[in-house]
Amino acid sequence: MLETALKGSKRYWSLLIVLGGLAGAGFLVYLQQFELGLGITGMSRDVTWGFYIAQFTFLVGVAAGGVMLVLPYYLHHYKVFSKITILGEFLAISAVSMCLMFIIVDLGQPMRAMNVILHPTPYSMLFWDMIVLNGYLFLNVVVGWAVLEAERNAVAPPKWIKPLIYLSVPWAFGIHTVTAYLYCGLPGRHFWLTAVLAPRFLASAFAAGPALIIIMALILRRFTSFDAGKEAIQGIARIVTYALIANVFFFACEVFVALYSQIPGHVHSLQYLFLGLHGHNALVPWMWTSLFLMLLAIALLIVPSLRQNETVLCFSCIILFVGIWIDKGLGMISGGFIPTPLHHVVDYIPTIPEIIISLGVYGAGFLILTVLYKIAISVKEEVSA
Amino acid sequence: MDNSRRTFLKIAGIAAAGLTAAPAVTSLASSASPSKGGKVVRNPEALTAKHWGMVIDTRKLTTSADLEPIIEACHRIHNVPTFEDDLMMPQLPCRMAETESLKQSCEKVNEKIPKISSDKKRHEIKWIWEEEFHNLFPDQLNPYLTEHLEHLPFLTLCNHCANPSCVQACPTKATFQREDGIVLMDFHRCIGCRFCMAACPYGSRSFNFRDPRQGLKEINTAFPTRMKGVVEKCNFCAERLSKGQMPACVEASNGTILFGDLNDPESEVRKALKENYAVRRQPSLGTEPSVYYIL
């Protein structure tokens, strides 16, 4: 099926060239980082994880979100999703690939990355994160490919694929749960030290991932012959609405615990993020924007007539995606490090090289996504022709 | 064709399985017969303990000037860098220019190459350093803190916790705990993921954001220098203990820092703890620090 990716319109190839250029620019700057070290980023002795790890965390959510299509279709036989589960699976492949690339660019000694496998350390959460991420990548590659191949040949998917599909459902929950465990098991980091972190991660994932699929489906309908169908898009929209409400609710739970208990360690990070602490307020406008966007999206999605209007729906999906990106891709990691365990307040601001490298990873990821979607659509065109 | 591909995949699969299993098998083999290649000989003069611990007498260390020689001694012998230059993009090698005019234009180009970071503090490496009471003991904030404690400088270092969260977090065992309680770093195994730094609730670890050798004026050849991209921290002078010497900070402290076996009731550290009121940092976190501060 790979050959279908090699035949495409001018528009398809220009998109590939743009994304490839972005990835190439990121790679060139990464060579600088490889030479000089992570000193070219904005990270410091106090805020030791920054933009890279935040993007990784956010994208694990996007990958896990794909399960919200697989689960209703395969577990509840919700036939409406039959055409688009492949979009969820292929989105997961590209998102997990970006996650792995973000981890690699964040390593101080990337040449030694295999040490995680050579010296397996089962009590380290990072070891398990490596297992679940690679496992999820494998599951989606195998399942997505086999189902699409069967569709192309107009036969039923092979029987052995069923257990893998069922396995992929809890696995999707697993990738974001284990990623939350990376943070919420650490002593002295009050902002992360909360049992609701994993559920909160999952809720944001089930909002952001499917929202991106809606956006993609609308783009595909506009520029290709592929139409997911109005009913399928509305089905996903309902899932997004519930998940987004759950996400904001979990956040409200955090705020209540911190503010009502008034335990300083729990209050300080929220204070830093939303009000500023000791004159440091780099993230304050961002966090309020994020909260505002998520609340606005809820208001728009919760009204049936607005949700059914695809223009409003698309707008809601974009703003909630941005809102969740700010929350997870900017605030979540900094909030855990600031204030530091020694009670210093040290701002973290990503540098330009760091942002170019991140854009490069996104470029590479969306290149993978474009190629995969091209294959999926070519197959569907072939079948219907 | 199909057949040969299948055979190839089979062989490749077996080879891959073998490669992954090999380290596990060899590590099992080596733990079963440690003395096959030769005997492990311990230096008979090495200092040993069941659990090493440190007691810092803050009553005698009252000014920054008291702390300075202690910090200096540690950082000097462990090749801990101090950066005086900004992190720069690579410069052109102007001294290789053949003519004077070429050299001048080369230097002009170099001047235009941007600095990446002029904030040297972000890349600081610290093994032992000075902080105030409210930084070390954030849970014991007291608006009416004694005049004496308010501005007393505290030596801050790795606590060599009995229950170290950094060891638990490290995905490659580059951070590990010895039987005598010392928490050590294997600089050659560290992948630079900095998970240990997120896990340490004491901010005791430093990361080599840039080449640390750029920050060394003189090098102590008896101790390794580090490379960029790895984490480092205080090692309780494990290399000195193995030669029968006390840690450098203890030697430089004129008796204000005590070091010894916390498991031995007769040791100097235990005697000091029996007679004086001492505190540890953030005991509620359960990491069981091995560094005690006499107030």
XYZ file of C-alpha atoms in Angstrom:
680
model
C 0.000 0.000 0.000
C 3.001 2.279 0.515
C 3.130 2.989 -3.204
C -0.108 4.972 -2.955
C 1.826 7.581 -0.998
C 4.056 8.172 -4.014
C 1.307 9.253 -6.366
C -0.360 12.470 -5.411
C -1.505 15.861 -6.525
C 0.671 18.948 -6.627
C -0.975 20.130 -3.440
C -0.047 16.904 -1.641
C 3.580 17.191 -2.703
C 3.816 20.872 -1.758
C 2.492 20.036 1.687
C 5.112 17.304 2.021
C 7.848 19.718 0.943
C 6.755 22.361 3.467
C 6.595 19.827 6.310
C 9.880 18.262 5.213
C 11.475 21.714 5.178
C 10.255 22.350 8.702
C 11.637 19.016 9.851
C 14.932 19.732 8.077
C 15.281 23.161 9.699
C 14.596 21.584 13.081
C 17.198 18.931 12.395
C 19.853 21.504 11.509
C 19.255 23.386 14.753
C 19.239 20.058 16.596
C 22.761 19.440 15.269
C 23.754 22.652 17.065
C 22.168 21.376 20.250
C 23.934 18.054 19.803
C 27.227 19.923 19.541
C 26.749 22.497 22.308
C 24.456 20.671 24.688
C 21.049 21.474 26.134
C 22.455 24.843 27.223
C 20.961 26.284 24.047
C 17.507 25.735 25.553
C 15.879 27.870 28.234
C 16.057 25.088 30.786
C 18.064 25.563 33.938
C 19.332 23.812 37.024
C 15.954 24.549 38.616
C 13.531 24.043 35.749
C 15.110 20.949 34.251
C 12.286 19.926 31.960
C 10.852 22.395 29.516
C 9.174 22.687 26.167
C 10.298 19.297 24.825
C 8.903 17.233 27.678
C 5.757 19.360 27.767
C 5.131 18.683 24.053
C 5.775 15.008 24.661
C 3.172 15.002 27.446
C 0.645 16.839 25.322
C 1.147 14.526 22.335
C 0.753 11.378 24.432
C -2.723 12.797 25.030
C -3.353 13.274 21.317
C -2.267 9.684 20.707
C -4.442 8.316 23.503
C -7.403 10.320 22.198
C -7.617 8.081 19.130
C -9.047 5.342 21.327
C -12.270 7.331 21.612
C -13.033 6.194 18.038
C -11.748 2.646 18.370
C -13.620 1.939 21.603
C -17.178 2.804 20.467
C -16.681 1.049 17.127
C -15.133 -2.216 18.267
C -16.574 -2.539 21.774
C -20.030 -1.080 21.241
C -20.345 -1.777 17.491
C -21.073 1.876 16.849
C -21.096 1.486 13.065
C -21.014 5.203 12.338
C -17.312 5.238 13.194
C -16.413 2.444 10.762
C -14.955 4.814 8.178
C -12.886 6.916 10.520
C -11.305 4.591 13.074
C -8.364 4.461 10.691
C -7.950 8.233 11.106
C -7.663 7.725 14.864
C -5.167 4.890 14.519
C -2.978 6.756 12.041
C -3.130 9.919 14.172
C -1.921 7.810 17.079
C 1.046 6.566 15.036
C 2.126 10.078 14.141
C 1.560 11.425 17.676
C 3.541 8.621 19.337
C 6.340 9.121 16.782
C 6.493 12.775 17.795
C 6.522 11.760 21.469
C 9.531 9.526 20.878
C 11.309 12.261 18.911
C 10.665 14.780 21.696
C 12.167 12.388 24.229
C 15.244 11.898 22.066
C 15.821 15.638 21.569
C 15.453 16.130 25.314
C 18.218 13.679 26.225
C 21.579 15.061 27.267
C 23.302 11.978 25.854
C 21.036 10.678 23.070
C 23.727 8.226 21.923
C 23.089 6.317 25.123
C 19.309 6.116 24.747
C 19.503 2.327 24.455
C 20.762 2.177 28.046
C 17.093 2.160 29.033
C 16.815 -1.267 27.377
C 20.328 -2.507 28.164
C 19.870 -1.801 31.867
C 16.145 -2.275 32.388
C 15.009 -0.662 35.617
C 11.484 -1.773 36.479
C 11.115 0.611 39.409
C 11.619 3.611 37.139
C 8.432 4.954 35.570
C 10.427 6.029 32.531
C 11.126 2.378 31.756
C 7.401 1.617 31.721
C 6.678 4.717 29.678
C 9.137 3.471 27.079
C 7.335 0.097 27.030
C 3.808 1.505 26.737
C 4.705 4.103 24.096
C 6.539 1.686 21.834
C 3.885 -0.956 22.428
C 1.141 1.463 21.451
C 3.043 2.481 18.335
C 3.414 -1.183 17.387
C -0.261 -1.979 18.061
C -1.494 0.903 15.939
C 0.872 0.189 13.072
C -0.156 -3.472 12.962
C -3.885 -2.926 13.512
C -4.202 0.095 11.224
C -2.243 -1.537 8.443
C -3.976 -4.930 8.610
C -7.479 -3.447 8.688
C -6.728 -1.099 5.804
C -5.126 -3.871 3.760
C -8.193 -6.043 4.305
C -10.433 -3.172 3.238
C -8.393 -2.740 0.078
C -8.671 -6.416 -0.788
C -12.373 -6.414 0.099
C -11.967 -9.209 2.625
C -12.671 -9.401 6.347
C -9.721 -8.423 8.546
C -7.666 -11.429 9.732
C -8.917 -13.053 12.937
C -5.660 -12.543 14.842
C -6.163 -8.802 14.682
C -9.155 -8.847 17.060
C -7.197 -9.512 20.287
C -4.736 -6.767 19.325
C -7.609 -4.315 18.811
C -9.087 -5.180 22.196
C -5.629 -4.867 23.748
C -5.127 -1.457 22.167
C -8.090 -0.037 24.123
C -6.699 -0.437 27.674
C -3.244 0.258 26.242
C -4.356 3.716 25.119
C -5.514 4.453 28.659
C -2.180 3.000 29.799
C 0.042 5.352 27.829
C -1.426 8.448 29.401
C -1.763 6.926 32.844
C 1.897 5.905 32.925
C 2.883 9.318 31.569
C 0.983 10.927 34.447
C 2.757 8.543 36.839
C 6.080 9.986 35.632
C 5.075 13.160 37.424
C 2.640 12.288 40.184
C 4.933 9.886 42.044
C 7.605 12.436 42.872
C 8.041 13.714 46.427
C 8.294 17.446 46.965
C 6.551 18.436 43.703
C 3.198 19.482 45.111
C 1.630 20.543 41.834
C 2.002 17.027 40.418
C 1.574 15.062 43.611
C -2.119 14.379 43.137
C -4.069 11.209 42.443
C -6.297 13.055 40.001
C -3.401 13.769 37.634
C -3.850 10.591 35.550
C -7.645 11.018 35.222
C -7.085 14.674 34.371
C -4.550 13.706 31.701
C -7.010 11.204 30.236
C -9.869 13.701 30.194
C -7.772 16.297 28.386
C -6.569 13.581 25.992
C -10.091 12.475 25.141
C -10.958 16.076 24.367
C -7.836 17.168 22.455
C -7.253 13.978 20.390
C -10.795 13.616 19.007
C -11.002 17.405 18.508
C -7.987 17.146 16.212
C -9.670 14.268 14.376
C -12.768 16.430 13.808
C -10.568 19.209 12.427
C -8.755 16.688 10.210
C -12.002 15.148 8.995
C -13.327 18.597 8.033
C -10.057 19.399 6.224
C -10.148 16.068 4.402
C -13.758 16.622 3.329
C -12.813 19.995 1.888
C -9.679 18.946 0.009
C -10.188 15.261 -0.791
C -12.969 12.901 -1.772
C -13.082 11.470 1.768
C -16.116 12.322 3.860
C -16.344 10.991 7.402
C -20.053 11.723 7.448
C -22.000 14.250 9.463
C -23.213 11.676 11.944
C -19.705 10.435 12.741
C -18.439 13.966 13.264
C -21.355 14.704 15.592
C -20.632 11.479 17.478
C -17.043 12.562 18.080
C -18.227 16.055 19.012
C -20.356 14.646 21.835
C -17.341 12.714 23.159
C -15.217 15.871 23.008
C -17.870 17.809 24.924
C -18.069 15.317 27.786
C -14.285 14.916 27.985
C -13.689 18.658 28.028
C -16.211 19.155 30.837
C -14.516 16.358 32.804
C -11.146 18.005 32.237
C -12.285 21.362 33.573
C -14.056 19.622 36.474
C -10.863 17.778 37.487
C -8.975 21.045 37.364
C -11.635 22.641 39.585
C -11.102 19.763 42.062
C -7.407 20.600 42.173
C -8.109 24.258 42.743
C -10.548 23.461 45.542
C -8.145 21.155 47.379
C -5.320 23.677 47.131
C -7.244 26.820 47.987
C -9.592 25.438 50.639
C -6.865 23.554 52.498
C -4.580 26.573 52.112
C -1.535 24.338 52.422
C 1.195 26.607 51.049
C 2.987 23.990 48.924
C -0.237 23.271 47.059
C -1.214 26.907 46.678
C 2.131 28.242 45.439
C 2.231 26.559 42.031
C -1.329 27.603 41.201
C -0.499 31.070 42.438
C 2.572 31.150 40.189
C 0.586 29.996 37.160
C -2.504 32.190 37.551
C -1.461 35.194 39.630
C 2.315 35.307 39.574
C 4.643 34.709 42.507
C 7.207 37.196 43.835
C 6.919 39.261 40.682
C 7.372 36.301 38.335
C 4.344 36.061 36.099
C 5.526 34.849 32.682
C 2.726 32.289 32.401
C -0.174 34.267 33.871
C -1.686 35.589 30.594
C -1.257 32.163 28.990
C -3.019 30.278 31.760
C -6.004 32.628 31.831
C -6.245 32.385 28.043
C -6.227 28.606 28.341
C -8.985 28.594 30.943
C -11.042 31.098 28.971
C -10.707 29.076 25.741
C -11.764 25.853 27.432
C -14.786 27.467 29.101
C -15.800 29.164 25.845
C -15.492 25.844 24.019
C -17.740 24.175 26.610
C -20.318 26.945 26.219
C -20.319 26.508 22.430
C -20.295 22.708 22.426
C -22.960 22.206 25.053
C -25.668 23.927 23.008
C -26.903 21.296 20.490
C -27.740 23.748 17.711
C -24.289 25.327 17.905
C -22.523 21.968 18.060
C -24.417 20.793 14.986
C -23.237 23.824 13.054
C -19.959 22.555 11.638
C -18.359 25.984 11.426
C -18.963 26.613 15.113
C -17.886 23.054 15.887
C -14.627 23.509 14.006
C -13.967 26.793 15.805
C -14.725 25.182 19.184
C -12.372 22.296 18.414
C -9.560 24.667 17.473
C -9.882 26.800 20.611
C -10.162 23.830 22.962
C -7.131 22.241 21.296
C -5.165 25.458 21.840
C -6.483 25.733 25.399
C -5.393 22.212 26.279
C -2.068 22.731 24.528
C -1.346 25.765 26.724
C -2.450 23.907 29.845
C -0.333 20.835 29.192
C 2.291 22.089 26.761
C 3.240 25.157 28.825
C 1.757 25.206 32.312
C 1.815 21.607 33.482
C 5.592 21.150 33.475
C 6.620 24.628 34.660
C 4.011 24.515 37.420
C 5.659 21.427 38.852
C 9.115 22.987 38.966
C 8.171 26.471 40.117
C 8.662 27.328 42.914
C 11.668 25.039 43.287
C 12.060 22.706 46.274
C 14.381 25.361 47.742
C 11.625 27.910 47.281
C 13.291 29.969 44.606
C 11.119 31.274 41.811
C 12.962 30.824 38.525
C 11.126 31.566 35.288
C 11.473 29.287 32.313
C 11.221 30.782 28.852
C 11.937 28.568 25.844
C 14.672 29.880 23.521
C 14.369 30.306 19.754
C 16.547 27.267 18.905
C 14.416 25.217 21.283
C 11.227 26.337 19.545
C 12.657 25.660 16.071
C 13.640 22.126 17.107
C 10.130 21.586 18.507
C 8.553 22.864 15.286
C 10.860 20.501 13.414
C 9.524 17.556 15.379
C 5.963 18.695 14.694
C 6.896 19.000 11.006
C 8.237 15.451 10.940
C 5.162 14.171 12.792
C 2.693 15.863 10.470
C 4.720 14.587 7.512
C 4.135 11.058 8.787
C 0.452 11.906 9.322
C 0.045 13.317 5.814
C 1.592 10.245 4.223
C -0.518 7.886 6.336
C -3.754 9.774 5.628
C -2.863 9.860 1.941
C -2.532 6.062 1.979
C -5.818 5.637 3.855
C -7.716 7.919 1.498
C -6.204 6.361 -1.637
C -7.340 2.953 -0.419
C -10.833 4.229 0.333
C -10.989 5.873 -3.115
C -9.847 2.648 -4.747
C -12.477 0.629 -2.906
C -15.335 2.969 -3.737
C -14.245 3.391 -7.365
C 11.532 -15.597 -2.810
C 8.835 -15.798 -0.188
C 10.622 -18.697 1.431
C 13.954 -16.922 1.662
C 12.305 -13.827 3.079
C 10.651 -15.914 5.733
C 13.981 -17.578 6.606
C 15.641 -14.196 6.792
C 12.963 -12.849 9.104
C 13.302 -15.918 11.297
C 17.053 -15.504 11.612
C 16.700 -11.781 12.191
C 14.110 -12.441 14.872
C 16.304 -14.953 16.680
C 19.286 -12.626 16.441
C 17.261 -9.735 17.850
C 15.980 -11.893 20.708
C 19.549 -12.993 21.410
C 20.812 -9.419 21.456
C 18.160 -8.322 23.921
C 18.678 -11.355 26.137
C 22.476 -11.149 26.111
C 22.914 -8.365 28.691
C 20.485 -10.069 31.060
C 22.285 -13.399 30.724
C 25.728 -11.892 31.172
C 24.628 -9.892 34.177
C 23.200 -13.063 35.732
C 26.400 -14.921 34.928
C 28.592 -12.226 36.412
C 26.608 -12.019 39.612
C 26.888 -15.791 40.018
C 30.667 -15.911 39.689
C 32.219 -12.580 40.530
C 35.780 -13.817 40.897
C 36.199 -15.690 37.634
C 38.589 -13.206 36.056
C 40.346 -12.234 39.270
C 39.624 -11.310 42.828
C 38.069 -8.024 43.897
C 40.530 -6.578 46.365
C 39.405 -3.847 48.706
C 41.969 -1.355 49.868
C 42.697 -2.462 53.457
C 42.976 1.202 54.462
C 39.534 2.114 53.075
C 37.121 3.644 55.543
C 33.962 1.590 55.871
C 30.616 1.976 57.578
C 27.203 0.336 57.649
C 25.565 3.656 56.797
C 27.534 6.838 56.269
C 26.094 10.017 57.664
C 27.069 13.639 58.158
C 26.433 16.072 60.977
C 26.889 19.789 60.285
C 27.282 21.969 63.361
C 25.692 25.245 62.298
C 26.581 26.890 65.631
C 30.186 27.001 64.535
C 29.618 27.843 60.870
C 28.128 31.299 61.176
C 29.343 33.377 58.248
C 29.747 32.917 54.524
C 33.493 33.229 55.087
C 33.339 30.085 57.238
C 31.661 28.174 54.423
C 33.798 29.394 51.567
C 36.945 27.243 52.104
C 34.752 24.157 52.560
C 32.920 24.743 49.283
C 36.166 25.623 47.539
C 37.887 22.425 48.710
C 35.055 20.249 47.397
C 34.670 21.978 44.046
C 38.421 22.093 43.411
C 39.164 18.413 43.940
C 36.041 17.267 42.077
C 36.626 19.441 39.017
C 33.344 21.278 39.482
C 33.290 23.977 36.785
C 32.590 27.695 37.180
C 31.558 29.346 33.947
C 32.910 32.788 33.260
C 32.146 32.859 29.533
C 28.770 32.876 27.885
C 27.677 29.882 25.915
C 28.517 30.770 22.313
C 27.694 29.388 18.927
C 30.875 27.858 17.410
C 33.473 30.482 16.483
C 35.679 30.555 13.392
C 39.294 29.532 14.104
C 40.790 32.966 13.335
C 44.303 32.142 14.476
C 44.583 29.924 11.437
C 44.029 32.855 9.079
C 47.056 33.360 6.831
C 47.063 37.103 6.374
C 46.414 39.887 8.850
C 43.472 41.290 6.890
C 41.890 37.868 6.672
C 42.344 37.484 10.397
C 40.678 40.834 11.064
C 37.644 40.062 8.957
C 37.433 36.649 10.559
C 37.349 38.223 13.991
C 34.669 40.628 12.820
C 32.525 37.683 11.796
C 33.118 36.061 15.153
C 31.916 39.170 16.948
C 28.609 38.870 15.144
C 28.052 35.239 16.122
C 25.309 35.353 18.694
C 25.630 34.378 22.322
C 23.229 31.620 23.203
C 23.009 32.350 26.855
C 24.483 35.139 28.870
C 22.818 33.858 32.031
C 25.573 31.696 33.450
C 23.593 30.929 36.581
C 21.214 28.705 34.639
C 24.046 26.319 33.865
C 25.619 26.352 37.314
C 27.079 23.128 38.719
C 26.986 22.877 42.527
C 27.989 20.006 44.788
C 27.929 21.899 48.060
C 26.723 25.460 48.406
C 25.162 28.089 50.646
C 21.438 28.685 51.252
C 19.365 30.300 53.978
C 17.189 28.592 56.596
C 13.892 29.224 54.813
C 15.233 27.617 51.618
C 16.423 24.491 53.378
C 13.455 24.064 55.667
C 10.476 25.482 53.736
C 8.007 23.603 55.949
C 9.294 25.248 59.099
C 8.549 28.810 58.107
C 8.116 30.868 61.191
C 7.514 34.603 60.986
C 9.381 35.120 64.243
C 12.468 33.114 63.405
C 15.371 33.832 65.750
C 17.708 36.569 64.639
C 20.444 33.960 64.664
C 18.734 31.554 62.212
C 17.280 34.236 59.969
C 20.507 34.916 58.110
C 22.643 31.950 59.101
C 24.286 30.426 56.009
C 23.558 26.723 55.661
C 25.723 24.260 53.790
C 23.538 22.538 51.222
C 24.442 19.254 49.599
C 23.061 15.882 48.537
C 21.445 14.233 51.550
C 22.391 10.694 50.533
C 18.917 9.637 51.579
C 18.363 6.156 52.926
C 15.268 6.034 50.726
C 16.416 8.023 47.694
C 13.729 9.046 45.223
C 16.382 9.796 42.586
C 17.550 6.165 42.538
C 13.973 5.025 42.108
C 13.434 7.424 39.211
C 16.632 6.709 37.227
C 15.759 4.544 34.202
C 19.295 3.208 33.650
C 20.662 2.668 37.167
C 23.138 5.483 36.475
C 22.104 6.755 39.905
C 22.490 3.979 42.440
C 22.865 3.434 46.140
C 25.770 1.581 47.686
C 25.323 -0.786 50.597
C 26.874 1.816 52.885
C 24.116 4.267 51.959
C 26.103 6.510 49.621
C 24.114 7.542 46.543
C 26.407 7.637 43.527
C 26.308 8.637 39.865
C 27.735 6.641 36.993
C 28.615 9.472 34.592
C 29.146 7.011 31.761
C 25.738 5.464 31.959
C 23.652 8.613 32.474
C 21.503 9.402 29.436
C 20.720 12.905 30.656
C 16.952 12.491 31.001
C 17.025 14.529 34.254
C 14.281 12.430 35.816
C 16.419 12.235 38.974
C 16.430 16.033 39.155
C 12.644 16.157 39.036
C 12.528 13.420 41.673
C 14.998 15.026 44.110
C 13.040 17.180 46.564
C 16.206 18.941 47.713
C 17.484 20.423 44.434
C 20.791 18.677 45.042
C 21.617 17.699 41.504
C 23.215 19.633 38.674
C 23.068 18.980 34.963
C 25.852 19.664 32.493
C 23.923 21.897 30.123
C 27.236 22.707 28.419
C 30.737 21.264 28.213
C 31.933 21.448 31.831
C 35.587 21.431 30.781
C 35.152 25.003 29.511
C 34.622 26.059 33.105
C 37.781 24.539 34.596
C 40.879 26.646 35.184
C 42.939 23.784 36.556
C 42.148 20.111 36.490
C 42.635 17.658 39.323
C 43.828 14.620 37.417
C 42.997 12.336 40.346
C 39.270 12.788 39.691
C 37.480 12.541 36.339
C 36.079 15.574 34.564
C 32.591 15.252 33.121
C 31.089 15.683 29.686
C 28.037 17.662 28.640
C 24.612 16.099 28.994
C 25.045 14.170 32.240
C 23.857 14.798 35.784
C 26.235 15.109 38.712
C 26.169 15.771 42.450
C 28.028 15.336 45.735
C 29.347 11.798 46.166
C 30.227 11.950 49.891
C 33.836 11.713 48.609
C 33.473 7.987 47.948
C 36.828 8.106 46.126
C 38.557 9.510 49.229
C 36.898 7.084 51.645
C 38.258 4.212 49.560
C 41.770 5.557 50.167
C 41.250 5.981 53.886
C 40.641 9.753 53.744
C 37.717 11.707 55.147
C 35.556 13.780 52.766
C 37.167 17.012 51.581
C 34.533 19.248 53.202
C 34.993 17.460 56.540
C 38.757 17.973 56.371
C 38.373 21.639 55.458
C 35.814 22.296 58.187
C 38.108 22.204 61.253
C 35.825 19.835 63.108
C 32.538 21.609 62.425
C 31.376 18.881 60.042
C 31.364 15.349 61.429
C 31.270 12.233 59.303
C 30.804 8.638 60.389
C 28.700 5.520 60.744
C 25.083 6.257 61.704
C 24.601 2.596 62.551
C 27.372 2.599 65.143
C 26.203 4.000 68.508
C 29.828 4.705 69.452
C 30.595 6.777 66.352
C 31.350 10.479 66.535
C 28.214 11.348 64.576
C 25.921 9.340 66.824
C 27.487 10.872 69.950
C 26.974 14.351 68.532
C 23.336 13.556 67.703
C 22.750 12.182 71.211
C 23.986 15.379 72.819
C 22.561 18.026 70.502
C 19.283 18.964 68.854
C 19.578 18.237 65.157
C 17.160 18.457 62.233
C 16.975 16.980 58.776
C 15.542 18.544 55.649
C 11.858 17.844 54.856
C 11.517 14.707 56.977
C 7.813 14.438 56.130
C 8.695 13.299 52.611
C 10.053 10.027 53.960
C 13.309 10.043 52.016
C 15.347 9.680 55.256
C 18.241 12.086 54.651
C 21.639 11.110 56.090
C 22.722 14.724 56.613
C 21.880 16.272 60.001
C 22.072 19.917 61.008
C 22.780 20.817 64.654
C 20.959 24.079 65.344
